[in-house]
Tab-separated table of C-alpha atoms and ligand atoms in Angstrom:
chain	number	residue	atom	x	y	z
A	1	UNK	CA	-20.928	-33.036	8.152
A	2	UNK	CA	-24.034	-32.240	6.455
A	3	UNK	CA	-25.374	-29.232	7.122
A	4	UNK	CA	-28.778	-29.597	9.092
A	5	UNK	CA	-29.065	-32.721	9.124
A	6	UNK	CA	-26.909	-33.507	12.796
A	7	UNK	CA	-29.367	-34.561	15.096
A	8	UNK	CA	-29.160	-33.796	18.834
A	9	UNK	CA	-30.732	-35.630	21.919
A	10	UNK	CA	-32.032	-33.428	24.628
A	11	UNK	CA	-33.981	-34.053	28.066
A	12	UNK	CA	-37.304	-32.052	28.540
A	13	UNK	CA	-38.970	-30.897	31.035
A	14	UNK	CA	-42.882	-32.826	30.724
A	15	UNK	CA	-44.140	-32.015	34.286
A	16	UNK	CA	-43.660	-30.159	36.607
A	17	UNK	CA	-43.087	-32.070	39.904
A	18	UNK	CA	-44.808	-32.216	42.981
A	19	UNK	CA	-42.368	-32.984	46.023
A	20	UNK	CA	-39.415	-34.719	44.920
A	21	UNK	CA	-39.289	-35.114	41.143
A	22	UNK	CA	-39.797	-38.428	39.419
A	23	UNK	CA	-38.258	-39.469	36.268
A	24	UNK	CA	-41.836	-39.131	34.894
A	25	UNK	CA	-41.783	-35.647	34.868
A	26	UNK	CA	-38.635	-35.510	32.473
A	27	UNK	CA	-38.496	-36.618	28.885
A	28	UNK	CA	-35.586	-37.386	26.072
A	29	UNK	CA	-35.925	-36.575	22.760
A	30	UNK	CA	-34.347	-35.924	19.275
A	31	UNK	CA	-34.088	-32.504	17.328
A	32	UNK	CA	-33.178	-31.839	14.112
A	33	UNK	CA	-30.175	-29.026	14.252
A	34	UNK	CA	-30.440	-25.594	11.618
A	35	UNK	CA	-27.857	-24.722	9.557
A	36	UNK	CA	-25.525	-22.225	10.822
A	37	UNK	CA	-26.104	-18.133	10.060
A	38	UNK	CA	-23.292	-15.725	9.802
A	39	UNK	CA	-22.578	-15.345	13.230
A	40	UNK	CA	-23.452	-18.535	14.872
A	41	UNK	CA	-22.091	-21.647	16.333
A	42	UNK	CA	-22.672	-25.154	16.339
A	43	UNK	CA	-21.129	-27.264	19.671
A	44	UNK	CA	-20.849	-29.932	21.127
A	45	UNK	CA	-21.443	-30.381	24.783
A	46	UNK	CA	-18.957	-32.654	26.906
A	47	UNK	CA	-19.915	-31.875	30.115
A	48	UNK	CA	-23.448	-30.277	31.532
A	49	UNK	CA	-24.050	-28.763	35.214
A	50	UNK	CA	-27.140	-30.417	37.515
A	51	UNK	CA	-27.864	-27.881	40.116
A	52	UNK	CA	-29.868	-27.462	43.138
A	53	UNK	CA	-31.304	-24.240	41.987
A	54	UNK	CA	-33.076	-26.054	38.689
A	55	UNK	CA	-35.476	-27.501	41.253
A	56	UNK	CA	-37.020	-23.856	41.734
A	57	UNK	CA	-37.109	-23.739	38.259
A	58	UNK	CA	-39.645	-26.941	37.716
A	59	UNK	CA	-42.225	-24.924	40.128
A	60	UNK	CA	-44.611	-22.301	38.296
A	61	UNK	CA	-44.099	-19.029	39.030
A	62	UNK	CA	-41.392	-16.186	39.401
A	63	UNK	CA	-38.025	-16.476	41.222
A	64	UNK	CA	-35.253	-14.481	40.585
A	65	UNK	CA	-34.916	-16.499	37.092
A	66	UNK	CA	-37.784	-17.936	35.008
A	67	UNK	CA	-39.312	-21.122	35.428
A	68	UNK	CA	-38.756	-24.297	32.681
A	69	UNK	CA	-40.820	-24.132	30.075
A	70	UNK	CA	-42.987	-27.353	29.799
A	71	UNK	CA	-42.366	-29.444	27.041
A	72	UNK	CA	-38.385	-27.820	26.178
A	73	UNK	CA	-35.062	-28.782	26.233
A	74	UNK	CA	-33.823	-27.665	30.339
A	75	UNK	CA	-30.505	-25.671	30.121
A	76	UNK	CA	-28.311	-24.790	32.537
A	77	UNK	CA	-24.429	-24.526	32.499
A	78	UNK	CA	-22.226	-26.490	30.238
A	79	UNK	CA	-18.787	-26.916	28.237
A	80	UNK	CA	-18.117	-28.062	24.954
A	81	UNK	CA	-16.352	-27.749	21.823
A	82	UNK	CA	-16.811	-26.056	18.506
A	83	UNK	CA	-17.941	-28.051	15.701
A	84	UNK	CA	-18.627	-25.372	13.107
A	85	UNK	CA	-18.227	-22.009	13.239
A	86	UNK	CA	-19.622	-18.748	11.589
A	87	UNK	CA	-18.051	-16.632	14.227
A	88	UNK	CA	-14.480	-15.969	13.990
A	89	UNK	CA	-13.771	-15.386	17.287
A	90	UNK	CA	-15.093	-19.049	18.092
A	91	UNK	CA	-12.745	-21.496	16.071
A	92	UNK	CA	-13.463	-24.854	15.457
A	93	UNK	CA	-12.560	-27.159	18.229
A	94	UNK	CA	-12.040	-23.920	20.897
A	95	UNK	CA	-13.629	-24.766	24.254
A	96	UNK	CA	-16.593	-22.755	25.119
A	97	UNK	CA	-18.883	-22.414	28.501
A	98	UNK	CA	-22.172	-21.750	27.329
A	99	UNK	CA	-26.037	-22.087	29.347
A	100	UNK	CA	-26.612	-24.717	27.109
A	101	UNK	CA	-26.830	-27.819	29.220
A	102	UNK	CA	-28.686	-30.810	28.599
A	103	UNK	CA	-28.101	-31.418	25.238
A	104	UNK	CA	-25.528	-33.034	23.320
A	105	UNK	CA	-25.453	-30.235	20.789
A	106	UNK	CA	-26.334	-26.718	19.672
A	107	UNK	CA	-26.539	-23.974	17.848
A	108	UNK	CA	-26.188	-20.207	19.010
A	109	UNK	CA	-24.924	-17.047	18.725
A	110	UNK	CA	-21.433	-16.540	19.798
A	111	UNK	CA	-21.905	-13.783	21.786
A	112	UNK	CA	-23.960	-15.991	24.070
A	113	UNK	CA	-20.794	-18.478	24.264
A	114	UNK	CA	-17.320	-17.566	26.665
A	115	UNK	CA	-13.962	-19.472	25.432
A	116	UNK	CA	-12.655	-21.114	28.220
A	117	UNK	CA	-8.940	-22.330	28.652
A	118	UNK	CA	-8.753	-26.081	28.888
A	119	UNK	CA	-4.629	-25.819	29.268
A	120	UNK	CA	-5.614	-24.557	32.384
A	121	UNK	CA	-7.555	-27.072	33.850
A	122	UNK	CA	-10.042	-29.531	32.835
A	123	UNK	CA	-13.127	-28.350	31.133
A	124	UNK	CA	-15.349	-29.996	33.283
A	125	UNK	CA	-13.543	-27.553	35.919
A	126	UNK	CA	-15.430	-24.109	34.664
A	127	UNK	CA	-18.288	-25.676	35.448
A	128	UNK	CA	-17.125	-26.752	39.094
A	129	UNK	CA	-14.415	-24.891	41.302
A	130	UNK	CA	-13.867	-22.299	38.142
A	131	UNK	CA	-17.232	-21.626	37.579
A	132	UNK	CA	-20.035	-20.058	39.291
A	133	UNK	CA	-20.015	-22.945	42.020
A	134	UNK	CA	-16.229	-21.615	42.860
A	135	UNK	CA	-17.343	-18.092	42.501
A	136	UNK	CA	-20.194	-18.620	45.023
A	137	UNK	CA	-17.993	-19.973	47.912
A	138	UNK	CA	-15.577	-16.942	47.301
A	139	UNK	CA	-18.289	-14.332	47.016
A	140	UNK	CA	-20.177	-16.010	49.737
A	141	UNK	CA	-16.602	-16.257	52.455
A	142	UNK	CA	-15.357	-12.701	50.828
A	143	UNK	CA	-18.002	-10.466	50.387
A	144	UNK	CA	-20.923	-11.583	51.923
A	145	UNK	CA	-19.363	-13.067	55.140
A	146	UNK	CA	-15.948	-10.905	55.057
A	147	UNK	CA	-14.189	-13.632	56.744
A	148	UNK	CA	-11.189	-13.105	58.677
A	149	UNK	CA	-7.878	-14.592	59.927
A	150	UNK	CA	-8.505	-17.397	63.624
A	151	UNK	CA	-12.398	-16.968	63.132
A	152	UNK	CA	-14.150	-20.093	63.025
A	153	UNK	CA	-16.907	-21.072	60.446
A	154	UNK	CA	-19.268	-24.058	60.484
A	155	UNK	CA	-20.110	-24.932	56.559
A	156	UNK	CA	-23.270	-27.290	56.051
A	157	UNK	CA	-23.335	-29.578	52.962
A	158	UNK	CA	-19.397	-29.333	53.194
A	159	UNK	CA	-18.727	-31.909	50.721
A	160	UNK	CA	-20.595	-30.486	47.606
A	161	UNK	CA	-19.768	-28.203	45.152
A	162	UNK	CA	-20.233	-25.030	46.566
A	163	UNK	CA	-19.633	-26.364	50.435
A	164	UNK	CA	-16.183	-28.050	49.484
A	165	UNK	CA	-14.486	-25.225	47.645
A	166	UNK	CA	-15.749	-22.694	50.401
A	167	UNK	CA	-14.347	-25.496	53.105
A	168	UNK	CA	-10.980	-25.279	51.241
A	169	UNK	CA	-11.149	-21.597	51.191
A	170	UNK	CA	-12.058	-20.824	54.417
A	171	UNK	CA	-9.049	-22.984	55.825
A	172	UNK	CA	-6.464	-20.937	53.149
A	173	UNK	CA	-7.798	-17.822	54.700
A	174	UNK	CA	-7.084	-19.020	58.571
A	175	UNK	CA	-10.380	-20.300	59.606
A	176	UNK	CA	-11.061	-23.093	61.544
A	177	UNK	CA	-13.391	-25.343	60.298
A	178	UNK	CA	-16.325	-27.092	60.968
A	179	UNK	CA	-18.153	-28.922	57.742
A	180	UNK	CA	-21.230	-31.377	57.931
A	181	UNK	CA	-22.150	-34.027	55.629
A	182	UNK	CA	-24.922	-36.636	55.252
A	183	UNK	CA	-23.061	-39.612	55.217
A	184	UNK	CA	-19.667	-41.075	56.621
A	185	UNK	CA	-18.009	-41.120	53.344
A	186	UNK	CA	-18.869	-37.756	52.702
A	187	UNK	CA	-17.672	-36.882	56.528
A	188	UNK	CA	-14.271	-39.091	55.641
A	189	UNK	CA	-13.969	-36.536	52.215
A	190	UNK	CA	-13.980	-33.313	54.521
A	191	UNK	CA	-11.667	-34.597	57.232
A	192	UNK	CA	-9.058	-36.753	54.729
A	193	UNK	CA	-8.863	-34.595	51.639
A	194	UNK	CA	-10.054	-31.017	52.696
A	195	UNK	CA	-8.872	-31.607	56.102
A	196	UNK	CA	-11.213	-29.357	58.189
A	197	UNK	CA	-10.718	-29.235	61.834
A	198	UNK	CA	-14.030	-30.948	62.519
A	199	UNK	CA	-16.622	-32.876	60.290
A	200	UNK	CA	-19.809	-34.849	61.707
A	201	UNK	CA	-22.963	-36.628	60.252
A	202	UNK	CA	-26.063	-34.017	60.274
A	203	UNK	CA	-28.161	-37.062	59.750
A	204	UNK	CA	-26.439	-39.334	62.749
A	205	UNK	CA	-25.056	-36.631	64.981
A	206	UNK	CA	-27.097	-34.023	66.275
A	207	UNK	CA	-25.833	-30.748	65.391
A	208	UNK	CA	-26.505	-28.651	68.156
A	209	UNK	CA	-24.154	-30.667	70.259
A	210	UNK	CA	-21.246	-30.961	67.296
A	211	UNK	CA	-20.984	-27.294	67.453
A	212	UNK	CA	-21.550	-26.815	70.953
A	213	UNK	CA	-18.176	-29.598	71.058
A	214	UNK	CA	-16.490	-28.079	68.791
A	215	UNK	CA	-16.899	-24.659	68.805
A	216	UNK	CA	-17.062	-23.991	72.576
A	217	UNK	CA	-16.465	-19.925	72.285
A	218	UNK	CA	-19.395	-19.915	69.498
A	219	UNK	CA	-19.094	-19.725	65.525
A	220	UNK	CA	-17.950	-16.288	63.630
A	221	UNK	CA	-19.594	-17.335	60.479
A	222	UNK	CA	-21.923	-19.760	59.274
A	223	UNK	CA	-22.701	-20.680	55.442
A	224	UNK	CA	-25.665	-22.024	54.871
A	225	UNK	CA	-26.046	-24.658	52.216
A	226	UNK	CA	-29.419	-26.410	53.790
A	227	UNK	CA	-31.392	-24.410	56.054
A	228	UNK	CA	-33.709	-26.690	58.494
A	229	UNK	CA	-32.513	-27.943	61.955
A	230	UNK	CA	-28.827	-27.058	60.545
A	231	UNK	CA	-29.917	-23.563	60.290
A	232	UNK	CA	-31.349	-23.702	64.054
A	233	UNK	CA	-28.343	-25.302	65.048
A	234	UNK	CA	-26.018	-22.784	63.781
A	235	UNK	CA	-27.907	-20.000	65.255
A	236	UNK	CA	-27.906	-21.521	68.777
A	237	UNK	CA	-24.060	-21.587	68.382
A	238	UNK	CA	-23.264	-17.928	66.761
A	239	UNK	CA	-21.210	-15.668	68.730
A	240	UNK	CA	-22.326	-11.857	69.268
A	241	UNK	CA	-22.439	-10.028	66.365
A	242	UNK	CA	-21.979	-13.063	64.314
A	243	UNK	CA	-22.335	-13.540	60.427
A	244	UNK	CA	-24.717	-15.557	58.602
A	245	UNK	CA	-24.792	-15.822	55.182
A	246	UNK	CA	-27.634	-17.361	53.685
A	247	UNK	CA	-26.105	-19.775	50.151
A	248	UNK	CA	-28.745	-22.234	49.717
A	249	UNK	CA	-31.672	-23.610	51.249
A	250	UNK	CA	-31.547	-27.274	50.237
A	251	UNK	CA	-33.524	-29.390	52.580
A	252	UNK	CA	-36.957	-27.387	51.849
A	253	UNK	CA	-36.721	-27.375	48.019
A	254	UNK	CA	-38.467	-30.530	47.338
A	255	UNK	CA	-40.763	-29.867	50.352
A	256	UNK	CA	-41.415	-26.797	52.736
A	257	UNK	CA	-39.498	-26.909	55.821
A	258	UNK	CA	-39.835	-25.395	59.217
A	259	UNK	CA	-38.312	-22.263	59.828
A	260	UNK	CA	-35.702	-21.745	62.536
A	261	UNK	CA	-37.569	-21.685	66.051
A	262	UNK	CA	-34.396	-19.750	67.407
A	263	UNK	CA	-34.421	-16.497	65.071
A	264	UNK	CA	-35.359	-14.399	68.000
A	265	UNK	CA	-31.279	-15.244	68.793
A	266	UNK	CA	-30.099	-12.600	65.800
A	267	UNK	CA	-31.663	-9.894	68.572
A	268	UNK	CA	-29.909	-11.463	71.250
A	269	UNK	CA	-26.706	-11.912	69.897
A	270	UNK	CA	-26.883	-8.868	67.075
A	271	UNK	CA	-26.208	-11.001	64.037
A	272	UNK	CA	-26.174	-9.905	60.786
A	273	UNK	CA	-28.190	-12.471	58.611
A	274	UNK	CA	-27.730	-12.087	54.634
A	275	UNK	CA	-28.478	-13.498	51.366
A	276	UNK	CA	-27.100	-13.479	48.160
A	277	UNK	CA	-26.919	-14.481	44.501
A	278	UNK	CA	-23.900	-15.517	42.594
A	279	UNK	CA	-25.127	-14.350	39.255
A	280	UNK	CA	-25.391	-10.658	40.419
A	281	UNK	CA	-21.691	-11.152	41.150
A	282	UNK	CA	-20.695	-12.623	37.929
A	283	UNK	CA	-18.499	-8.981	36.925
A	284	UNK	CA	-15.880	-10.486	39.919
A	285	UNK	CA	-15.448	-13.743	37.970
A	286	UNK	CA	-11.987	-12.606	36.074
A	287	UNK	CA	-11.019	-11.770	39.680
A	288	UNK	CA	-11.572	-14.336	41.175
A	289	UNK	CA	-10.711	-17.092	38.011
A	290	UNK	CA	-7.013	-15.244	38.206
A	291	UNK	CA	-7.139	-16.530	42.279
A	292	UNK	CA	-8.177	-19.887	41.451
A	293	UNK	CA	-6.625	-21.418	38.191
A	294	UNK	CA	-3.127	-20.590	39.674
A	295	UNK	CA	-4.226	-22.293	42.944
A	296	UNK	CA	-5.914	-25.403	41.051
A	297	UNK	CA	-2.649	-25.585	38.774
A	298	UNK	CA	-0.567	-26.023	41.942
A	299	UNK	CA	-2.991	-28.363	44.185
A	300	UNK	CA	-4.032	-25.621	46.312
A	301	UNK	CA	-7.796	-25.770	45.272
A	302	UNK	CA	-8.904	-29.134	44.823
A	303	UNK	CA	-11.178	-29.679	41.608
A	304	UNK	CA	-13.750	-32.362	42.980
A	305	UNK	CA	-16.304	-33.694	40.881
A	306	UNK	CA	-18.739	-37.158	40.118
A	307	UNK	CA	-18.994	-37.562	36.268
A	308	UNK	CA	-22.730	-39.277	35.564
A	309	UNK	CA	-22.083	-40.745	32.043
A	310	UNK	CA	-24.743	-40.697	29.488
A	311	UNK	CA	-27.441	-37.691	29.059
A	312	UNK	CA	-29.965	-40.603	29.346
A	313	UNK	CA	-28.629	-40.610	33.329
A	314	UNK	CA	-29.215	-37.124	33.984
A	315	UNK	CA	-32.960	-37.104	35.225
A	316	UNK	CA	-31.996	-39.551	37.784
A	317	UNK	CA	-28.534	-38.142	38.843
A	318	UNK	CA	-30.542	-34.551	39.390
A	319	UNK	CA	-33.399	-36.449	41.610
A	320	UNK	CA	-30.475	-38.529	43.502
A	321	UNK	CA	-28.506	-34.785	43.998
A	322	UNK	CA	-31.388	-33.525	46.049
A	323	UNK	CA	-31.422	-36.744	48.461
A	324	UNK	CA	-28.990	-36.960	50.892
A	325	UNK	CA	-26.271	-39.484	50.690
A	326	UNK	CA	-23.713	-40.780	48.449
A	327	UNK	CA	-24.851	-40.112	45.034
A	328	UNK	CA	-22.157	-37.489	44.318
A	329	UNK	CA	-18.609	-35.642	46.304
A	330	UNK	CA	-17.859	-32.286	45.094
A	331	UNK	CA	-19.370	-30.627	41.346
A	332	UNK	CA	-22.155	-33.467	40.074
A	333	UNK	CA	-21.723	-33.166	35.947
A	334	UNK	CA	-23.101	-35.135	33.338
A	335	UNK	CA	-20.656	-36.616	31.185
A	336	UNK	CA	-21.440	-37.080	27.188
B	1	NAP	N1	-26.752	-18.372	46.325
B	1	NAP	C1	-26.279	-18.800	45.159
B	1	NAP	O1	-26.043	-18.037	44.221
B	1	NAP	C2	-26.026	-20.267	44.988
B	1	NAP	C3	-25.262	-20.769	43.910
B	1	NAP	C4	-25.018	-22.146	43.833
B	1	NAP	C5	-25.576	-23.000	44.775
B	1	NAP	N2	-26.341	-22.476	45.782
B	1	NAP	C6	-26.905	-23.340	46.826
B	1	NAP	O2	-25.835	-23.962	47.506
B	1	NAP	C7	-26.271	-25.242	47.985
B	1	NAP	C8	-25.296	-26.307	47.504
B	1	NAP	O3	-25.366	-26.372	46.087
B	1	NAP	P1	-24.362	-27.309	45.281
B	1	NAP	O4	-24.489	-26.978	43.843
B	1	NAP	O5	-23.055	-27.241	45.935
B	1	NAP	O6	-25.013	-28.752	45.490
B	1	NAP	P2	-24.346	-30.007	46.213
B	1	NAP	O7	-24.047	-29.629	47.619
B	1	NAP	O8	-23.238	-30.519	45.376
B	1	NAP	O9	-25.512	-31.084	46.168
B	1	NAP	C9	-26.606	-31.019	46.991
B	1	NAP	C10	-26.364	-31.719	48.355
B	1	NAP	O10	-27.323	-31.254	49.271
B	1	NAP	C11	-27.403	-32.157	50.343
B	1	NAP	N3	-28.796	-32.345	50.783
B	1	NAP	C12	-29.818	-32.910	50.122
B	1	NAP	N4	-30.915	-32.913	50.878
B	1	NAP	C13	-30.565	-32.357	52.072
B	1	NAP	C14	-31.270	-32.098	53.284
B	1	NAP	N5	-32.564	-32.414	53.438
B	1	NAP	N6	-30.595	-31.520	54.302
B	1	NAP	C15	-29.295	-31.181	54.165
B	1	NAP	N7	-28.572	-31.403	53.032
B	1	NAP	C16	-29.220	-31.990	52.009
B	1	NAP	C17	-26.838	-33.495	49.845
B	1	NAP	O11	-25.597	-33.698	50.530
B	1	NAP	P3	-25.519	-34.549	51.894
B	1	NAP	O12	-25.448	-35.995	51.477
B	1	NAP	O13	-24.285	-34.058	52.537
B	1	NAP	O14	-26.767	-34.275	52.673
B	1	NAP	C18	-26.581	-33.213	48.370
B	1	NAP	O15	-25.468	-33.928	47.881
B	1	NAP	C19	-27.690	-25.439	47.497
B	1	NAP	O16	-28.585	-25.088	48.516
B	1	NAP	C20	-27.783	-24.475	46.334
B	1	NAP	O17	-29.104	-24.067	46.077
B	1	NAP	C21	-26.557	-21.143	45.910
């Protein structure tokens, strides 16, 4: 290969949107790579993360990580192999997991790059069930909620990444549980292949009476992937003294939704509502990686994804991720 002269397609960030973004707002384009310095890397990506949480990032303004610059390559997690090396401890053609996304290549330091094991699993897997979506259901069920043996958990947006590892989790640790979806596919997913105890349609059923059917003594613990009327639901149904833990917010991030009408309820019933952030829990991922790679090597932990091929697809697979519906099961990741 000829030093500096690889080239490397990347989608930008043009616009930022208002509402639900529009492939307008997103742009691809071709960059010229450097030549490598002692020290650094070149990769290429085979697999990049779309997540929810990149939709706070198109808004101005400060959340708990900086917004997308306009007119740059987006990054975000991804996996890939070493092309070139000027790092030692980053051989050519070792598998790395790098915040790198969107891109087909790129150069950086290797200190900014972790070597993962693809014997293990699949490489696409570190960014799914063994990466910081896995972590998030354990940390979430574990430490947040502190979920125990018989108590039963509804889980909204069961069939996604974070909502169907944390399904299949919650069931290994005794719960019984309840999952919703947004379409019947997605509802056949939960019952078939995670086999939760009960699964319904947010978007056909109405929640408040799912949970009142099938969780007649009240819920333990509910993990909130959406917010909205599932939210309200789930607090109508919570037990005294109840957990709540707050994941994601999903159905307000492309426009404001109502808050919870019910909240007065946590008074009532003494629940403890709480919040959390996998990447201030990233020190447990060894932990919880030496749970989960012996339980995804056995069949315990199904590794679910949709593959999107083509970086050219991504804009549209990230605007069709924050509909409802059938776009993706399990860990959406872009394929290359
Ligand atoms: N706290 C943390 O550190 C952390 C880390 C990772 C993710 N999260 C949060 O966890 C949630 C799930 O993330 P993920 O990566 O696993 O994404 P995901 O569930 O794989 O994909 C998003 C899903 O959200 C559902 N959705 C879209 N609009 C909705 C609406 N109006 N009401 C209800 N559901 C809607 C859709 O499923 P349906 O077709 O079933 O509606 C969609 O497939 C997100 O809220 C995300 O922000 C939090």
């Amino acid at each position: 290969m000829a030093s500096g002269k690889l080239q490397s397609k990347e989608i930008r960030l043009v616009s930022r949107p208002q509402g639900e973004p529009a492939l307008e707002n997103f742009a691809l384009a071709t960059v010229e790579l450097p030549d490598l310095e002692p020290g650094q890397v070149l990769v290429r990506n085979a697999f990049f993360s779309i997540d929810p949480y990149m939709r706070g990032r198109m808004n101005e303004g400060q959340s708990y990580v900086p917004p997308f610059a306009l007119g740059k390559v987006l990054d975000g997690a991804a996996v890939g192999q070493v092309v070139q090396s000027r790092d030692a401890a980053f051989p050519v053609s070792a598998w790395v997991q790098s915040l790198c996304g969107w891109r087909d290549y790129f150069v950086a330091p290797g200190q900014q790059l972790r070597l993962i094991d693809a014997t293990q699993a699949p490489p696409s897997a570190y960014l799914g069930v063994l990466g910081s979506t896995g972590l998030t259901a354990w940390v979430g069920l574990r430490e947040i909620a502190r979920i125990r043996e018989n108590e039963t958990i509804f889980i909204s947006g069961g069939a996604g990444a974070v909502g169907s590892v944390a399904c299949q989790l919650a069931r290994q640790s005794g719960c019984r549980v309840i999952s919703s979806a947004g379409s019947s596919s997605k509802v056949a997913f939960l019952k078939n292949q995670l086999q939760v105890d009960h699964a319904f349609n947010y978007r056909e059923a109405d929640p408040v009476e799912e949970l009142r059917k099938a969780a007649s003594e009240g819920l333990h613990v509910y993990f909130d992937n959406t917010a909205g009327p599932q939210l309200e639901a789930a607090l109508a149904s919570m037990r005294n003294r109840g957990r709540l833990v707050m994941c994601g917010a999903i159905s307000g991030y492309n426009k404001p939704v109502q808050g919870p009408r019910n909240l007065a309820l946590t008074i009532v019933r003494r629940l403890r509502i709480e919040g959390f952030i996998v990447v201030d829990h990233l020190h447990r991922m060894a932990e919880f990686l030496a749970e989960a790679i012996p339980a995804v090597r056995a069949g315990k932990l199904l590794h679910q994804e949709t593959a999107v091929q083509g970086i050219e697809n991504a804009p549209q697979a990230f605007i069709s991720m924050l509909r409802s519906g059938d776009a993706h099961i399990g860990k959406l990741v872009i394929r290359l």
